[in-house]
Amino acid sequence: MLAWLESQGHWGFIHVSLAITLILVVADLLPPWLQQRKLKNELRARARREQHRTN
Amino acid sequence: MNPVWRWFHQLGSPPYFYRFATRWMPWFGLSALVLSVIGLYLGMAKAPADYLQGDSFRIIYIHVPAAWMSMFIYVAMAVNGAIALIWRIKLSELLFLACAPIGAMFTAVTLITGMLWGKPTWGAYWVWDARLTSELVLLFLYFGVIGLASAYDDVRQGARAAAVLGLVGVVNVPIIHFSVKWWNTLHQGETIRIMGKSSIDSSMLWPLLIMALATKLYFVFALLLRARGMLLEQERNKQWVREVLSPPQIAGGRS
Amino acid sequence: MSALRPYHALLARDLRLAFRRRADLLLPLGFAVLVVLLFGIALGGTPERLAPVSAPVIWVTVLLAGFLSLDGLFRPDVDDGTLDQWLAGPTSIVGLMYAKALAHWLLYGVGLTLSTPLLAMLLNLPAELLPVMLIALGIGTLGATQIGIVAAALTARLRRSGILLALIVMPLYLPLLIFGSGAVDAVRLGESPKAALLLLAAQTVLLLTLAPPAAAAALRIGSDNPP
């Protein structure tokens, strides 16, 4: 795999750099974002349930 | 009271911070995205190839801003850790915890792009040069903070213990950097001096500065995102969370 | 003199406890000899290959062996409630940390430094390097102990800390290792080791001033009595 990368010349290294950076950024943002969405939905559902009960 | 101080005090209150983060996050995220697209376009397509290194030098448009951020975030993290330890502000603990993974991400980007740049430039993926080695140590300092914080069952205790480690680390980072430099200097001289005589052409410098700004904005975005999530988790049973989330037709819309 | 009594008592207690379990005291040395044995085997055992790497191998071995003793540094005090008593009592925790660090250094730092000639023999360390090696290790282990007590204090209340402790301690050991083995390298190259030794000493002094207070702050974190 490394041999393939090295045969691509300079732009190969640049593209791999960009791709890995993009993957790491997504890996940095996605888990907290998904977790938060889940938590918010959960809390909203709970609030709705409580509202029903009081009504 | 001084309005700036009052703003800081307000920011320390969870509901205020939540609303602040929710309101401003998209702007930080969007501007970071737009600026990095512009910066990368200018860097990759417009800037001329370096006469010594050829096209491979373009990796610095990722590598160098990431390296700046890796150190900047460590300091920002330590400052939040100090505030958390001294004034016991809950929000500072969360911001401290939120800094660590983002900083580790930037450090990893720095290392990987540095290695990919090293192959065409030095002929090897890894050379034991002072700056790369310091970055590797920095990555482990981040891992130590993350590991220690997550080892505690109680989030707040973990945050404070990790904050002590962060402060120990921030004292040590210059020492580590100096010692590694003393140990070996193989790297090319520092090419980036914003002030004074710069050895790099302005068409090459502009994209770099744009990228530096973009990474800063990204950091704020990611920080607000993570801190907001942790705040919600920690305060899930508080009244203000109900108020912020409950009439869904007003607070919702975007989740 | 009486003001120093609690610290003196802690120092004496730690030393007495250690000497009561002499086998435990010899474990780090045994570990060091084992690591050296592994290196010797892996390097083929020929003096030509051993001698050039002997100094760095000894440094790494000593740091690792000293590191192994950190896990148990505060654990007994946490388990039997001594720690909570300290925190509730009037004695300065920082002072107690100095006593604790001194005891640890006397037991492991000095112990391992004094056993270096044995490791040096096994690894064919050139004889002219031994004196500077001993000086550098003596200073370096004092600094390593300071880093160690902070890390041990941070993980004192955790059930398991092995790898985490390594993750915390190893990166911070790096400057000590650089200057310590740098001093030995200087002598090997026929230069004066003074600069490296002074830098090593400066770092140790800095650690001596900063680490015990940091360790004291770390111990307070998990306690019921906030500062």
XYZ file of C-alpha atoms in Angstrom:
537
model
C 0.000 0.000 0.000
C 2.811 2.370 0.866
C 4.553 1.453 -2.371
C 1.382 2.370 -4.255
C 1.212 5.690 -2.404
C 4.814 6.498 -3.206
C 4.259 5.767 -6.889
C 1.561 8.455 -7.033
C 4.014 11.315 -6.667
C 3.549 14.445 -4.574
C -0.180 14.790 -5.203
C -0.713 11.307 -3.830
C 0.691 12.414 -0.497
C -1.425 15.571 -0.573
C -4.641 13.699 -1.307
C -3.962 11.147 1.395
C -3.246 13.995 3.849
C -6.526 15.677 2.992
C -8.463 12.427 3.235
C -7.019 11.453 6.610
C -7.606 14.949 7.974
C -11.208 14.824 6.817
C -11.700 11.413 8.437
C -10.235 12.617 11.727
C -12.367 15.773 11.726
C -15.504 13.721 11.095
C -14.446 11.287 13.810
C -14.016 14.274 16.128
C -17.423 15.810 15.406
C -19.786 12.960 14.633
C -19.849 11.004 17.929
C -20.609 13.993 20.199
C -23.149 15.290 17.705
C -25.022 11.984 17.418
C -24.898 11.449 21.153
C -26.315 14.890 21.731
C -29.123 14.365 19.252
C -30.055 11.133 20.951
C -29.961 12.723 24.389
C -32.059 15.673 23.267
C -34.711 13.426 21.741
C -34.754 11.409 24.923
C -35.186 14.468 27.110
C -37.831 15.917 24.833
C -39.792 12.667 24.917
C -39.583 12.688 28.672
C -40.794 16.280 28.859
C -43.703 15.443 26.572
C -44.664 12.476 28.704
C -44.634 14.611 31.810
C -46.768 17.236 30.118
C -49.328 14.592 29.215
C -49.451 13.455 32.769
C -50.076 16.952 34.123
C -52.717 17.632 31.480
C -19.810 45.723 37.253
C -17.688 45.798 34.163
C -19.814 44.445 31.272
C -17.097 42.043 30.129
C -16.911 40.537 33.597
C -20.657 40.321 33.792
C -20.706 38.490 30.490
C -18.178 35.973 31.833
C -20.276 35.424 34.920
C -23.370 34.912 32.821
C -21.506 32.507 30.577
C -20.724 30.428 33.628
C -24.411 29.764 34.197
C -25.486 26.562 32.401
C -28.725 27.813 30.763
C -27.018 30.941 29.479
C -24.129 28.934 28.102
C -26.501 26.463 26.495
C -28.376 29.221 24.687
C -25.147 30.981 23.780
C -23.647 27.786 22.326
C -26.794 26.864 20.437
C -27.023 30.322 18.955
C -23.413 30.792 17.880
C -22.254 27.287 17.023
C -23.622 27.278 13.460
C -21.834 30.542 12.714
C -18.499 29.259 13.939
C -18.965 25.973 12.111
C -20.077 27.582 8.896
C -17.322 30.190 8.811
C -14.728 27.516 9.595
C -16.034 25.446 6.691
C -16.118 28.361 4.248
C -12.667 29.592 5.255
C -11.072 26.175 5.021
C -12.575 25.616 1.580
C -11.164 28.995 0.475
C -7.828 28.371 2.197
C -7.424 24.907 0.748
C -8.464 26.062 -2.720
C -5.919 28.890 -2.644
C -3.269 26.611 -1.154
C -3.815 23.623 -3.382
C -4.698 25.285 -6.692
C -3.490 28.889 -6.637
C -0.252 28.966 -4.706
C 2.799 28.222 -6.869
C 4.738 25.041 -6.240
C 7.765 25.432 -4.023
C 10.959 25.553 -6.053
C 12.729 23.175 -3.677
C 10.042 20.829 -2.485
C 7.694 20.886 -5.450
C 4.018 20.288 -4.836
C 4.454 18.311 -1.643
C 4.950 21.521 0.325
C 1.190 22.095 -0.024
C 0.716 19.692 2.867
C 1.833 22.520 5.149
C -1.563 24.139 4.628
C -2.927 21.367 6.805
C 0.161 20.473 8.799
C 1.211 23.866 10.106
C -2.218 25.198 11.192
C -2.880 21.845 12.879
C 0.463 22.055 14.679
C -0.337 25.583 15.869
C -3.708 24.418 17.113
C -2.263 21.370 18.868
C -0.235 23.679 21.112
C -2.813 26.457 21.360
C -5.494 24.016 22.509
C -3.192 22.546 25.148
C -2.709 26.004 26.629
C -6.432 26.775 26.352
C -7.129 23.478 28.068
C -4.715 24.224 30.887
C -6.225 27.692 31.399
C -9.674 26.151 31.733
C -8.231 23.526 34.042
C -6.722 26.211 36.259
C -10.031 28.090 36.384
C -11.807 24.842 37.205
C -9.399 24.102 40.053
C -9.263 27.589 41.530
C -12.845 28.823 41.225
C -14.533 25.434 40.840
C -16.656 26.642 37.955
C -18.504 23.659 36.578
C -18.513 25.020 33.060
C -14.719 25.352 33.049
C -14.443 21.688 33.935
C -16.569 20.844 30.920
C -14.618 23.147 28.622
C -11.409 21.600 29.925
C -12.686 18.114 29.180
C -13.970 19.208 25.780
C -10.574 20.630 24.768
C -8.644 17.386 25.165
C -10.082 15.262 22.340
C -10.051 18.192 19.914
C -6.426 18.890 20.753
C -5.556 15.227 20.379
C -7.251 15.224 16.980
C -5.179 18.201 15.792
C -2.010 16.600 17.159
C -2.794 13.397 15.277
C -3.408 15.402 12.088
C -0.080 17.177 12.615
C 1.764 13.898 13.054
C 0.174 12.094 10.125
C 0.516 14.974 7.679
C 4.053 15.549 8.970
C 4.907 11.959 8.172
C 3.306 12.190 4.729
C 5.240 15.377 4.085
C 8.430 13.802 5.385
C 8.516 11.021 2.812
C 8.923 13.190 -0.311
C 10.932 15.829 1.591
C 13.346 13.819 3.729
C 12.927 10.409 2.150
C 11.521 8.819 5.301
C 8.145 8.830 6.994
C 9.617 9.404 10.369
C 12.735 11.347 11.242
C 13.580 12.032 14.849
C 13.445 15.743 14.461
C 12.702 18.005 17.386
C 9.302 19.262 16.377
C 7.809 15.963 15.239
C 9.093 14.273 18.381
C 7.605 16.996 20.586
C 4.291 16.561 18.812
C 4.380 12.847 19.518
C 4.996 13.543 23.199
C 2.182 16.105 23.138
C -0.157 13.437 21.773
C 0.655 11.265 24.760
C 0.115 14.177 27.138
C -3.369 14.550 25.635
C -3.960 10.802 25.952
C -2.898 10.979 29.586
C -5.420 13.741 30.294
C -8.215 11.919 28.447
C -7.344 8.603 30.084
C -7.172 10.031 33.583
C -10.421 11.961 33.231
C -12.288 8.908 31.990
C -10.826 6.627 34.663
C -12.832 8.360 37.382
C -16.462 7.352 37.840
C -17.369 10.855 38.934
C -17.076 13.267 35.998
C -16.252 16.272 38.137
C -13.543 14.479 40.111
C -12.071 13.144 36.898
C -12.064 16.614 35.400
C -10.269 18.118 38.384
C -7.669 15.334 38.544
C -7.030 15.674 34.828
C -6.804 19.447 35.280
C -3.923 18.972 37.723
C -2.230 16.768 35.140
C -2.916 19.359 32.446
C -1.225 22.031 34.534
C 1.764 19.770 35.189
C 1.860 19.163 31.453
C 1.727 22.817 30.494
C 4.759 23.510 32.687
C 6.503 20.585 31.075
C 5.666 21.253 27.438
C 8.322 24.000 27.028
C 10.853 21.863 28.903
C 10.100 18.868 26.728
C 10.322 20.988 23.616
C 13.607 22.546 24.700
C 15.097 19.213 25.726
C 14.107 17.534 22.497
C 15.548 20.461 20.568
C 18.746 20.248 22.580
C 18.839 16.553 21.831
C 18.554 16.881 18.115
C 18.031 19.604 15.596
C 17.636 18.286 12.124
C 14.598 20.209 11.004
C 14.814 23.006 8.472
C 14.746 26.419 10.144
C 11.398 27.904 11.013
C 9.920 29.197 7.799
C 6.883 30.951 9.193
C 7.426 34.354 10.668
C 4.367 36.468 10.387
C 6.238 39.612 11.365
C 9.429 40.773 9.773
C 11.239 39.134 6.929
C 9.413 36.075 5.823
C 11.073 33.567 3.597
C 7.792 32.592 2.014
C 5.961 34.372 -0.757
C 2.711 36.148 0.111
C 0.699 34.050 -2.351
C 1.876 31.076 -0.301
C 1.368 32.804 3.048
C -2.234 33.958 2.634
C -3.770 30.492 2.400
C -1.811 29.530 5.492
C -3.194 32.420 7.529
C -6.714 31.689 6.289
C -6.318 28.077 7.326
C -5.001 29.165 10.719
C -8.122 31.250 11.244
C -10.339 28.420 9.996
C -8.859 25.935 12.468
C -9.386 28.419 15.319
C -13.042 28.801 14.365
C -13.373 25.050 14.035
C -11.944 24.670 17.525
C -14.532 27.031 18.993
C -17.267 25.194 17.113
C -16.167 21.750 18.270
C -15.596 23.039 21.798
C -19.092 24.490 22.056
C -20.568 21.315 20.587
C -18.821 19.011 23.015
C -19.294 21.219 26.069
C -22.992 21.658 25.278
C -23.457 17.908 25.040
C -21.709 17.250 28.327
C -23.674 20.034 29.999
C -26.941 18.533 28.837
C -25.875 15.116 30.076
C -24.807 16.436 33.469
C -27.835 18.641 34.042
C -30.434 16.423 32.434
C -32.700 16.514 35.463
C -32.531 20.270 35.991
C -35.487 22.506 35.397
C -33.735 24.707 32.838
C -33.147 21.730 30.566
C -36.895 21.120 30.515
C -37.483 24.768 29.757
C -34.939 24.866 26.964
C -36.147 21.673 25.355
C -39.787 21.432 26.243
C -42.023 23.397 24.021
C -40.578 21.514 21.032
C -42.305 23.732 18.494
C -40.218 26.702 19.712
C -36.943 25.270 20.955
C -36.837 22.591 18.271
C -36.701 23.083 14.548
C -33.087 22.145 14.392
C -31.682 19.417 16.555
C 12.653 20.381 65.301
C 9.277 19.468 66.722
C 7.570 21.234 63.817
C 9.137 18.687 61.512
C 8.050 15.724 63.594
C 5.053 14.542 61.515
C 7.124 14.551 58.341
C 9.960 12.793 60.043
C 7.534 10.223 61.386
C 6.097 9.564 57.944
C 9.563 9.199 56.461
C 10.594 6.796 59.199
C 7.356 4.846 58.862
C 7.712 4.424 55.099
C 11.295 3.292 55.436
C 10.469 0.899 58.275
C 7.562 -0.601 56.349
C 9.755 -1.094 53.308
C 12.495 -2.794 55.266
C 9.992 -5.070 56.932
C 9.213 -6.446 53.494
C 12.698 -6.760 52.143
C 11.629 -8.976 49.254
C 9.457 -6.174 47.869
C 12.424 -3.874 48.096
C 14.519 -6.173 45.944
C 11.836 -6.582 43.292
C 12.766 -3.462 41.280
C 16.370 -4.631 41.200
C 15.263 -8.062 40.066
C 13.137 -6.450 37.383
C 16.070 -4.321 36.232
C 18.350 -7.339 35.946
C 15.652 -9.174 33.997
C 15.249 -6.328 31.509
C 19.010 -6.185 31.075
C 19.032 -9.938 30.569
C 16.420 -9.608 27.814
C 18.435 -6.877 26.119
C 21.619 -8.903 26.431
C 19.971 -11.912 24.810
C 18.311 -9.852 22.079
C 21.573 -8.115 21.254
C 23.442 -11.377 20.932
C 25.576 -10.868 24.016
C 28.657 -9.646 22.206
C 30.520 -6.760 23.900
C 30.847 -4.883 20.586
C 27.081 -4.671 20.286
C 26.315 -4.256 23.980
C 28.754 -1.487 24.881
C 27.369 1.253 22.594
C 23.788 0.776 23.809
C 24.600 -0.018 27.438
C 24.114 3.506 28.818
C 20.693 4.139 27.243
C 19.541 0.645 28.169
C 20.518 1.231 31.798
C 18.671 4.562 31.822
C 15.473 3.099 30.430
C 15.730 0.091 32.723
C 16.161 2.202 35.840
C 13.265 4.490 34.913
C 11.005 1.495 34.249
C 12.020 -0.248 37.463
C 11.383 2.886 39.495
C 8.049 3.341 37.753
C 6.894 -0.098 38.874
C 7.045 0.927 42.518
C 4.716 3.891 41.984
C 1.471 1.971 41.857
C 1.678 1.070 45.521
C 2.857 4.465 46.701
C -0.445 5.766 48.088
C -2.667 2.708 47.756
C -2.120 1.456 51.366
C -2.680 4.963 52.744
C -5.937 5.249 50.818
C -7.128 1.803 51.829
C -6.535 2.093 55.562
C -7.802 5.651 55.848
C -4.456 7.229 56.685
C -4.871 9.577 53.753
C -8.219 10.899 54.938
C -6.700 11.438 58.345
C -3.920 13.516 56.821
C -6.408 15.561 54.874
C -8.510 16.188 57.977
C -5.501 16.866 60.183
C -3.516 20.040 60.696
C -0.292 18.787 59.084
C 0.734 20.330 55.784
C 0.039 17.835 53.011
C 2.798 19.388 50.918
C 5.276 18.636 53.696
C 4.036 15.074 53.868
C 4.510 14.799 50.110
C 8.138 15.854 50.509
C 8.617 13.155 53.153
C 6.897 10.605 50.940
C 9.023 11.560 47.933
C 12.216 11.451 49.966
C 11.388 7.983 51.287
C 10.598 6.745 47.796
C 13.793 8.166 46.387
C 15.924 6.737 49.201
C 14.384 3.306 48.716
C 14.217 3.064 44.945
C 16.192 5.913 43.396
C 19.283 5.450 45.519
C 18.817 1.685 45.589
C 18.661 1.407 41.822
C 21.510 3.873 41.356
C 23.703 1.837 43.673
C 22.897 -1.331 41.770
C 23.892 0.266 38.478
C 27.478 -1.109 38.615
C 25.952 -4.581 38.448
C 23.858 -3.662 35.417
C 26.886 -1.939 33.913
C 28.938 -5.113 34.236
C 26.251 -7.189 32.581
C 26.088 -4.753 29.681
C 29.825 -4.100 29.278
C 29.442 -0.406 29.988
C 32.821 1.250 29.340
C 34.407 1.843 32.754
C 35.033 5.552 32.202
C 31.278 6.123 31.809
C 30.326 4.643 35.170
C 31.012 7.702 37.401
C 28.980 10.104 35.255
C 26.291 7.450 34.930
C 26.000 7.216 38.721
C 25.844 10.982 39.195
C 23.275 11.417 36.436
C 21.138 8.558 37.735
C 21.308 9.883 41.281
C 19.975 13.273 40.176
C 17.628 11.897 37.539
C 15.899 9.411 39.822
C 15.227 12.209 42.318
C 13.422 14.090 39.553
C 11.648 10.938 38.361
C 10.364 10.342 41.887
C 8.779 13.797 41.903
C 6.945 13.083 38.652
C 6.032 9.714 40.110
C 4.387 11.030 43.266
C 2.193 13.403 41.234
C 1.068 10.572 38.975
C 0.596 8.212 41.928
C -1.435 10.840 43.781
C -3.625 11.423 40.736
C -4.400 7.732 40.432
C -4.409 6.909 44.161
C -8.171 6.474 44.417
C -8.590 4.509 41.210
C -9.015 0.780 41.426
C -6.613 0.006 38.624
C -4.002 2.356 37.336
C -1.210 0.348 35.670
C -1.238 1.450 32.039
C -2.736 4.827 32.862
C 0.133 5.506 35.247
C 2.602 4.673 32.484
C 0.751 6.941 30.067
C 0.979 9.819 32.532
C 4.544 9.289 33.685
C 6.514 8.281 30.591
C 6.120 11.469 28.521
C 7.103 13.536 31.548
C 10.219 11.405 32.064
C 11.463 12.380 28.629
C 13.521 15.493 29.527
C 15.199 13.643 32.403
C 16.096 10.824 30.048
C 17.399 13.226 27.412
C 19.694 15.166 29.741
C 20.644 12.097 31.757
C 21.743 10.000 28.834
C 23.076 13.180 27.199
C 25.559 13.582 30.050
C 26.790 10.019 29.573
C 26.973 10.540 25.821
C 29.070 13.666 26.316
C 31.683 11.703 28.262
C 31.629 8.968 25.638
C 32.424 11.596 22.997
C 35.205 13.009 25.156
C 33.359 16.202 26.071
C 32.426 17.706 29.404
C 29.112 16.404 30.794
C 28.716 19.580 32.849
C 26.062 21.254 30.684
C 23.843 18.192 30.554
C 24.259 17.489 34.262
C 23.407 21.079 35.160
C 20.316 20.996 32.969
C 19.348 17.711 34.581
C 19.850 19.207 38.035
C 17.892 22.323 37.092
C 14.986 20.192 35.983
C 15.115 18.176 39.161
C 15.103 21.352 41.259
C 12.107 22.657 39.332
C 10.319 19.353 39.871
C 11.202 19.434 43.562
C 9.519 22.809 43.942
C 6.432 22.079 41.833
C 5.660 18.391 42.153
C 4.914 17.962 45.891
C 2.343 20.806 45.908
C 0.777 19.338 42.759
C 0.649 15.917 44.403
C -0.964 17.446 47.490
C -3.594 19.145 45.322
C -4.201 15.864 43.506
C -4.749 13.960 46.746
C -7.327 16.477 47.903
C -9.464 16.003 44.811
C -11.092 12.744 45.705
C -11.560 13.557 49.361
C -14.652 14.656 51.204
C -12.837 17.687 52.611
C -12.438 20.258 49.861
C -9.536 22.661 50.329
